[in-house]
Amino acid sequence: MTLEPMSLFWLALTVLAYLGSRWLYRRTGRYLLSPLILAPVVLLAVAVPLHTAYAEYARNTHWLMAVLGPVTVAFAVPIWQQRALLARHWPALGLGMLFGSAASIGSSWALAHALSLDSAVSLSLLPRSITTPFAMPLAQDLGGVPELTAVFVMFTGVLGAMFGGVLLKYLPLRTPLARGALFGVGAHGAGVSRAHEVGGEEGSVAGLVMVLTGLLNLFAAPLLSALL
Amino acid sequence: MNAAFLKKSLRLLAELGVLLALYLLGGLLAGWLDWPIPGGVIGMALLLMVFATGWVKPATLQLGAGLLMAEMLLFFIPALMSLLDYGTLLRDEGWRILLVIGVSTLLVMLVTAFTVEWVCRWSMRHDA
């Protein structure tokens, strides 16, 4: 195996941009400095002037994405720890996830068609409200582009974390369950961190619901493919 | 480097090794059984079954699982760089895409929150 300095450079820069923005975000608490936004902006700011293609960037960074597989396995821990919550409230959470997912997929599909978006883009938009480790394989199943889906998942997280805070102020939601589910179904990981800032129970609900919504969508994929 | 740090690092590596092994095992099972389910999901199901038997407590894997979930963003940043290949697409359709994402996300949040809230209120009334 030959070492390619340029592709190792991208791996190092990716990790540095991530650690740097995480440090800045923790120090300042400013959302624009979070790794979700600042890290890709820094990487793009270096890659675009160098005319780097994605394939070149991905040569040594793709294995970072491969870690999303073990991350999925790790989701078993929060599911198991929150099983009492699920056992007590499964009708409410189950229906919320079901209707929320239907609203997500249905409205993405309808809006994408109404605005006549490219078909690869439309298909990649469908799984965008679930967490990346589930959204990327689902995009593959549906015939979309997994990487494009990851980009849309990111925008969903950023917008969702913002909208969620505003919605909580105006909606008459009395239960922590509803407030947590709003973030977990609507804005996956970014929403879960916001939900933890709202309250402990909201955070646990959001985390649980995020993983279960991902599973629900993944298992609904064959049905969805048949409909499309 | 002190002994406690070394011990913690080894522990972390072992836990990450177990999670990785379950992921790979899940992938193998999916291949053998010809199931269209990602290896990670099967690995997760296997881990849940192990927890259910009571042999292993979730706390045993807390360090490794916690690290993977806390640093999940790092593993997902590389996919965002696909923007490098989709520059023109996003210039042409970017605003429309953002509109879809924004409107749809609002809708998902409203539908989810009100569904959960109503079912909770309904069951509270009927339990009382």
Short mmCIF file of C-alpha atoms in Angstrom, two decimals:
data_model
loop_
_atom_site.label_atom_id
_atom_site.label_comp_id
_atom_site.label_asym_id
_atom_site.label_seq_id
_atom_site.Cartn_x
_atom_site.Cartn_y
_atom_site.Cartn_z
CA MET A 1 0.00 0.00 0.00
CA THR A 2 1.32 3.40 -0.91
CA LEU A 3 0.75 6.33 1.35
CA GLU A 4 -0.81 9.21 -0.43
CA PRO A 5 0.08 12.43 1.38
CA MET A 6 -2.84 14.38 -0.06
CA SER A 7 -5.56 11.96 1.02
CA LEU A 8 -4.01 11.56 4.49
CA PHE A 9 -4.06 15.34 4.61
CA TRP A 10 -7.85 15.26 4.17
CA LEU A 11 -8.26 12.73 6.93
CA ALA A 12 -6.16 14.83 9.31
CA LEU A 13 -7.93 18.04 8.32
CA THR A 14 -11.36 16.44 8.82
CA VAL A 15 -10.51 15.30 12.34
CA LEU A 16 -8.90 18.66 13.18
CA ALA A 17 -11.84 20.66 11.82
CA TYR A 18 -14.18 18.49 13.87
CA LEU A 19 -12.20 18.75 17.11
CA GLY A 20 -11.58 22.47 16.60
CA SER A 21 -15.22 23.33 15.99
CA ARG A 22 -16.35 21.11 18.87
CA TRP A 23 -13.97 22.97 21.17
CA LEU A 24 -15.14 26.37 19.90
CA TYR A 25 -18.80 25.39 20.19
CA ARG A 26 -18.36 24.18 23.77
CA ARG A 27 -16.57 27.36 24.73
CA THR A 28 -18.93 29.83 23.05
CA GLY A 29 -22.22 27.90 22.79
CA ARG A 30 -22.83 29.57 19.41
CA TYR A 31 -24.73 27.27 17.10
CA LEU A 32 -22.97 28.56 13.97
CA LEU A 33 -19.69 27.22 15.40
CA SER A 34 -21.02 23.70 15.98
CA PRO A 35 -19.18 20.85 14.20
CA LEU A 36 -22.31 20.30 12.12
CA ILE A 37 -21.83 23.68 10.43
CA LEU A 38 -18.31 24.99 10.95
CA ALA A 39 -16.39 21.77 10.17
CA PRO A 40 -17.86 21.25 6.67
CA VAL A 41 -17.55 24.99 5.95
CA VAL A 42 -13.83 24.93 6.83
CA LEU A 43 -13.27 21.75 4.78
CA LEU A 44 -15.13 23.17 1.77
CA ALA A 45 -13.20 26.43 2.07
CA VAL A 46 -9.97 24.44 1.66
CA ALA A 47 -11.22 21.90 -0.90
CA VAL A 48 -13.02 24.19 -3.35
CA PRO A 49 -10.03 26.44 -4.22
CA LEU A 50 -7.90 23.26 -4.63
CA HIS A 51 -10.49 21.82 -7.09
CA THR A 52 -10.72 18.63 -5.05
CA ALA A 53 -13.27 16.08 -6.25
CA TYR A 54 -15.34 14.16 -3.69
CA ALA A 55 -13.73 10.83 -4.73
CA GLU A 56 -10.32 12.26 -3.95
CA TYR A 57 -11.46 13.60 -0.59
CA ALA A 58 -13.16 10.28 0.25
CA ARG A 59 -10.14 8.07 -0.54
CA ASN A 60 -8.92 8.02 3.05
CA THR A 61 -11.91 9.49 4.85
CA HIS A 62 -14.48 6.89 3.80
CA TRP A 63 -13.54 4.69 6.75
CA LEU A 64 -14.75 7.44 9.10
CA MET A 65 -18.17 6.94 7.50
CA ALA A 66 -17.81 3.17 7.97
CA VAL A 67 -17.85 3.80 11.75
CA LEU A 68 -21.55 4.68 11.38
CA GLY A 69 -22.12 0.88 11.32
CA PRO A 70 -20.80 0.28 14.87
CA VAL A 71 -22.65 3.48 15.92
CA THR A 72 -25.88 1.75 14.91
CA VAL A 73 -24.96 -1.22 17.11
CA ALA A 74 -24.29 1.19 20.01
CA PHE A 75 -27.88 2.50 19.73
CA ALA A 76 -28.91 -0.71 21.52
CA VAL A 77 -27.69 0.86 24.78
CA PRO A 78 -30.13 3.83 24.90
CA ILE A 79 -32.98 1.62 23.65
CA TRP A 80 -32.37 -0.88 26.44
CA GLN A 81 -31.94 1.81 29.09
CA GLN A 82 -35.17 3.56 28.07
CA ARG A 83 -37.23 0.38 27.67
CA ALA A 84 -39.39 1.24 30.70
CA LEU A 85 -40.32 4.56 29.10
CA LEU A 86 -41.19 2.74 25.90
CA ALA A 87 -43.23 0.08 27.70
CA ARG A 88 -45.27 2.75 29.48
CA HIS A 89 -45.84 5.11 26.55
CA TRP A 90 -45.61 2.97 23.43
CA PRO A 91 -49.03 3.95 22.04
CA ALA A 92 -48.29 7.68 22.16
CA LEU A 93 -44.69 7.38 20.97
CA GLY A 94 -45.53 4.76 18.34
CA LEU A 95 -48.34 6.78 16.80
CA GLY A 96 -46.24 9.96 16.97
CA MET A 97 -43.39 8.27 15.11
CA LEU A 98 -45.73 6.71 12.57
CA PHE A 99 -47.63 9.91 11.75
CA GLY A 100 -44.47 12.01 11.95
CA SER A 101 -42.62 9.76 9.52
CA ALA A 102 -45.60 9.66 7.17
CA ALA A 103 -45.73 13.48 7.28
CA SER A 104 -41.99 13.65 6.58
CA ILE A 105 -41.94 11.30 3.62
CA GLY A 106 -45.30 12.43 2.22
CA SER A 107 -44.58 16.14 2.40
CA SER A 108 -41.02 15.78 1.07
CA TRP A 109 -42.29 13.80 -1.87
CA ALA A 110 -45.20 16.16 -2.61
CA LEU A 111 -43.14 19.34 -2.25
CA ALA A 112 -40.24 17.97 -4.30
CA HIS A 113 -42.68 17.17 -7.11
CA ALA A 114 -44.51 20.48 -6.84
CA LEU A 115 -41.18 22.31 -7.15
CA SER A 116 -40.09 19.88 -9.92
CA LEU A 117 -36.81 18.87 -8.33
CA ASP A 118 -34.46 16.44 -10.04
CA SER A 119 -35.58 12.82 -9.37
CA ALA A 120 -32.30 11.75 -7.67
CA VAL A 121 -32.67 14.78 -5.39
CA SER A 122 -36.32 13.97 -4.61
CA LEU A 123 -35.51 10.37 -3.69
CA SER A 124 -32.57 11.47 -1.56
CA LEU A 125 -34.84 13.91 0.28
CA LEU A 126 -37.27 11.21 1.49
CA PRO A 127 -35.20 9.73 4.37
CA ARG A 128 -33.82 13.11 5.49
CA SER A 129 -35.57 13.40 8.84
CA ILE A 130 -33.97 10.25 10.34
CA THR A 131 -30.49 9.88 11.78
CA THR A 132 -27.62 9.44 9.28
CA PRO A 133 -26.68 5.78 10.05
CA PHE A 134 -30.23 4.84 9.03
CA ALA A 135 -30.83 7.53 6.41
CA MET A 136 -27.86 6.60 4.20
CA PRO A 137 -28.72 2.89 3.74
CA LEU A 138 -32.38 3.85 3.30
CA ALA A 139 -31.46 6.30 0.52
CA GLN A 140 -29.56 3.47 -1.15
CA ASP A 141 -32.64 1.20 -0.95
CA LEU A 142 -34.90 3.87 -2.41
CA GLY A 143 -32.57 4.61 -5.32
CA GLY A 144 -31.37 7.97 -4.03
CA VAL A 145 -27.78 9.13 -3.43
CA PRO A 146 -26.70 8.34 0.17
CA GLU A 147 -24.16 11.20 0.32
CA LEU A 148 -26.74 13.70 -0.88
CA THR A 149 -29.10 12.39 1.78
CA ALA A 150 -26.40 13.02 4.40
CA VAL A 151 -26.29 16.65 3.25
CA PHE A 152 -30.08 16.96 3.53
CA VAL A 153 -30.01 15.26 6.94
CA MET A 154 -27.53 17.92 8.06
CA PHE A 155 -29.77 20.79 6.86
CA THR A 156 -32.76 19.14 8.53
CA GLY A 157 -30.87 18.96 11.81
CA VAL A 158 -29.78 22.59 11.69
CA LEU A 159 -33.21 23.93 10.68
CA GLY A 160 -35.06 21.53 12.99
CA ALA A 161 -33.03 22.43 16.09
CA MET A 162 -33.81 26.10 15.32
CA PHE A 163 -37.55 25.62 14.57
CA GLY A 164 -38.03 23.29 17.54
CA GLY A 165 -36.97 25.91 20.06
CA VAL A 166 -39.40 28.45 18.57
CA LEU A 167 -42.25 25.93 18.33
CA LEU A 168 -41.91 24.97 22.00
CA LYS A 169 -42.47 28.60 22.95
CA TYR A 170 -45.80 28.84 21.12
CA LEU A 171 -47.29 25.33 21.13
CA PRO A 172 -49.49 24.26 24.07
CA LEU A 173 -47.51 21.08 24.78
CA ARG A 174 -47.91 20.03 28.41
CA THR A 175 -46.13 16.67 28.32
CA PRO A 176 -42.34 16.22 28.18
CA LEU A 177 -43.14 13.25 25.94
CA ALA A 178 -44.55 15.48 23.18
CA ARG A 179 -41.73 18.01 23.52
CA GLY A 180 -39.07 15.27 23.28
CA ALA A 181 -40.77 13.46 20.38
CA LEU A 182 -40.97 16.73 18.42
CA PHE A 183 -37.17 16.95 18.47
CA GLY A 184 -36.41 13.23 18.08
CA VAL A 185 -38.65 12.64 15.06
CA GLY A 186 -38.18 16.07 13.46
CA ALA A 187 -34.49 16.80 13.89
CA HIS A 188 -32.65 13.52 14.82
CA GLY A 189 -29.25 14.01 16.53
CA ALA A 190 -29.19 17.81 16.43
CA GLY A 191 -32.71 17.77 17.89
CA VAL A 192 -31.71 15.34 20.63
CA SER A 193 -28.98 17.69 21.88
CA ARG A 194 -31.48 20.58 21.86
CA ALA A 195 -34.01 18.41 23.73
CA HIS A 196 -31.40 17.70 26.43
CA GLU A 197 -31.11 21.47 26.93
CA VAL A 198 -34.90 21.68 27.42
CA GLY A 199 -34.97 18.93 30.07
CA GLY A 200 -33.72 15.50 31.06
CA GLU A 201 -36.92 13.64 30.24
CA GLU A 202 -37.28 15.47 26.92
CA GLY A 203 -33.71 14.42 26.07
CA SER A 204 -34.28 10.75 26.89
CA VAL A 205 -37.52 10.67 24.92
CA ALA A 206 -35.88 12.37 21.93
CA GLY A 207 -32.92 9.96 21.95
CA LEU A 208 -35.14 6.89 22.13
CA VAL A 209 -37.55 8.16 19.50
CA MET A 210 -34.72 9.14 17.15
CA VAL A 211 -33.39 5.57 17.03
CA LEU A 212 -36.82 3.93 16.81
CA THR A 213 -37.94 6.29 14.02
CA GLY A 214 -34.81 5.32 12.09
CA LEU A 215 -35.69 1.63 12.50
CA LEU A 216 -39.33 2.21 11.60
CA ASN A 217 -38.35 3.98 8.38
CA LEU A 218 -35.81 1.35 7.45
CA PHE A 219 -38.33 -1.46 7.88
CA ALA A 220 -40.92 0.52 5.92
CA ALA A 221 -38.48 0.78 2.99
CA PRO A 222 -39.79 -2.20 0.97
CA LEU A 223 -43.32 -0.82 1.28
CA LEU A 224 -42.10 2.62 0.28
CA SER A 225 -40.17 1.28 -2.72
CA ALA A 226 -43.33 -0.50 -3.88
CA LEU A 227 -45.30 2.75 -3.65
CA LEU A 228 -42.78 4.87 -5.56
CA MET B 1 1.34 7.48 31.23
CA ASN B 2 -0.21 6.12 34.41
CA ALA B 3 -1.77 2.73 34.96
CA ALA B 4 -5.35 4.01 35.36
CA PHE B 5 -5.23 5.78 32.01
CA LEU B 6 -3.78 2.73 30.31
CA LYS B 7 -6.48 0.53 31.84
CA LYS B 8 -9.24 2.87 30.72
CA SER B 9 -7.83 3.03 27.18
CA LEU B 10 -7.63 -0.75 26.93
CA ARG B 11 -11.17 -1.03 28.27
CA LEU B 12 -12.38 1.48 25.66
CA LEU B 13 -10.61 -0.39 22.86
CA ALA B 14 -12.13 -3.68 24.02
CA GLU B 15 -15.64 -2.19 24.10
CA LEU B 16 -15.19 -0.66 20.64
CA GLY B 17 -13.90 -4.05 19.47
CA VAL B 18 -17.08 -5.76 20.70
CA LEU B 19 -19.31 -3.20 18.95
CA LEU B 20 -17.29 -3.55 15.73
CA ALA B 21 -17.46 -7.36 15.95
CA LEU B 22 -21.26 -7.24 16.36
CA TYR B 23 -21.47 -4.94 13.33
CA LEU B 24 -19.36 -7.29 11.21
CA LEU B 25 -21.31 -10.32 12.46
CA GLY B 26 -24.55 -8.52 11.56
CA GLY B 27 -23.22 -7.90 8.06
CA LEU B 28 -22.25 -11.57 7.67
CA LEU B 29 -25.66 -12.74 8.88
CA ALA B 30 -27.39 -10.35 6.46
CA GLY B 31 -25.28 -11.80 3.66
CA TRP B 32 -25.93 -15.44 4.56
CA LEU B 33 -29.64 -15.00 5.11
CA ASP B 34 -29.94 -12.65 2.14
CA TRP B 35 -31.76 -10.06 4.26
CA PRO B 36 -31.98 -6.51 2.97
CA ILE B 37 -31.17 -5.13 6.45
CA PRO B 38 -27.94 -3.21 7.20
CA GLY B 39 -25.39 -5.13 9.29
CA GLY B 40 -25.48 -2.44 11.97
CA VAL B 41 -29.19 -2.98 12.58
CA ILE B 42 -28.75 -6.74 12.91
CA GLY B 43 -25.79 -6.12 15.24
CA MET B 44 -28.02 -3.86 17.33
CA ALA B 45 -30.73 -6.53 17.51
CA LEU B 46 -28.10 -9.09 18.60
CA LEU B 47 -26.88 -6.72 21.33
CA LEU B 48 -30.45 -6.14 22.54
CA MET B 49 -30.91 -9.92 22.76
CA VAL B 50 -27.70 -10.21 24.78
CA PHE B 51 -28.97 -7.48 27.16
CA ALA B 52 -32.30 -9.33 27.44
CA THR B 53 -30.57 -12.51 28.60
CA GLY B 54 -28.97 -10.51 31.42
CA TRP B 55 -25.44 -11.87 30.77
CA VAL B 56 -24.17 -8.44 29.85
CA LYS B 57 -25.35 -5.15 31.36
CA PRO B 58 -25.52 -2.04 29.12
CA ALA B 59 -23.15 -0.35 31.60
CA THR B 60 -20.45 -2.80 30.47
CA LEU B 61 -20.39 -1.14 27.05
CA GLN B 62 -21.16 2.39 28.25
CA LEU B 63 -17.68 3.76 27.54
CA GLY B 64 -17.42 2.59 23.93
CA ALA B 65 -21.08 3.10 23.00
CA GLY B 66 -21.08 6.54 24.64
CA LEU B 67 -17.98 7.63 22.73
CA LEU B 68 -19.36 6.45 19.37
CA MET B 69 -22.68 8.20 19.89
CA ALA B 70 -21.14 11.40 21.31
CA GLU B 71 -18.73 11.76 18.38
CA MET B 72 -21.21 10.63 15.72
CA LEU B 73 -20.91 13.96 13.87
CA LEU B 74 -17.27 13.21 13.00
CA PHE B 75 -18.30 10.05 11.17
CA PHE B 76 -20.90 11.88 9.20
CA ILE B 77 -18.93 14.98 8.16
CA PRO B 78 -17.12 13.17 5.27
CA ALA B 79 -20.46 12.47 3.54
CA LEU B 80 -21.21 16.21 3.63
CA MET B 81 -18.19 16.76 1.40
CA SER B 82 -20.17 15.20 -1.45
CA LEU B 83 -21.23 18.84 -1.88
CA LEU B 84 -17.96 19.11 -3.84
CA ASP B 85 -19.54 17.08 -6.65
CA TYR B 86 -22.99 18.63 -6.44
CA GLY B 87 -22.07 22.31 -6.64
CA THR B 88 -24.07 22.98 -9.82
CA LEU B 89 -27.04 21.00 -8.63
CA LEU B 90 -27.21 22.98 -5.42
CA ARG B 91 -26.78 26.29 -7.25
CA ASP B 92 -29.71 25.37 -9.50
CA GLU B 93 -32.00 23.75 -6.96
CA GLY B 94 -30.57 24.88 -3.61
CA TRP B 95 -33.35 27.25 -2.59
CA ARG B 96 -36.09 24.88 -3.61
CA ILE B 97 -34.38 22.06 -1.69
CA LEU B 98 -34.11 24.24 1.42
CA LEU B 99 -37.78 25.16 1.08
CA VAL B 100 -38.77 21.48 0.96
CA ILE B 101 -36.60 20.67 3.98
CA GLY B 102 -37.85 23.66 5.99
CA VAL B 103 -41.58 23.23 5.32
CA SER B 104 -41.46 19.46 5.69
CA THR B 105 -39.49 19.64 8.96
CA LEU B 106 -42.02 22.10 10.45
CA LEU B 107 -44.84 19.78 9.42
CA VAL B 108 -43.16 16.69 10.91
CA MET B 109 -42.62 18.47 14.22
CA LEU B 110 -46.23 19.70 14.40
CA VAL B 111 -47.72 16.32 13.48
CA THR B 112 -45.47 14.38 15.87
CA ALA B 113 -45.88 16.70 18.84
CA PHE B 114 -49.68 16.96 18.58
CA THR B 115 -50.12 13.23 18.01
CA VAL B 116 -48.09 12.39 21.13
CA GLU B 117 -49.75 15.15 23.17
CA TRP B 118 -53.29 14.06 22.22
CA VAL B 119 -52.68 10.38 22.84
CA CYS B 120 -51.15 11.23 26.24
CA ARG B 121 -54.08 13.45 27.23
CA TRP B 122 -56.56 10.85 26.00
CA SER B 123 -54.95 8.04 28.01
CA MET B 124 -54.63 10.27 31.10
CA ARG B 125 -58.37 10.99 30.94
CA HIS B 126 -59.20 7.32 30.51
CA ASP B 127 -56.86 6.10 33.25
CA ALA B 128 -58.34 8.53 35.77
#
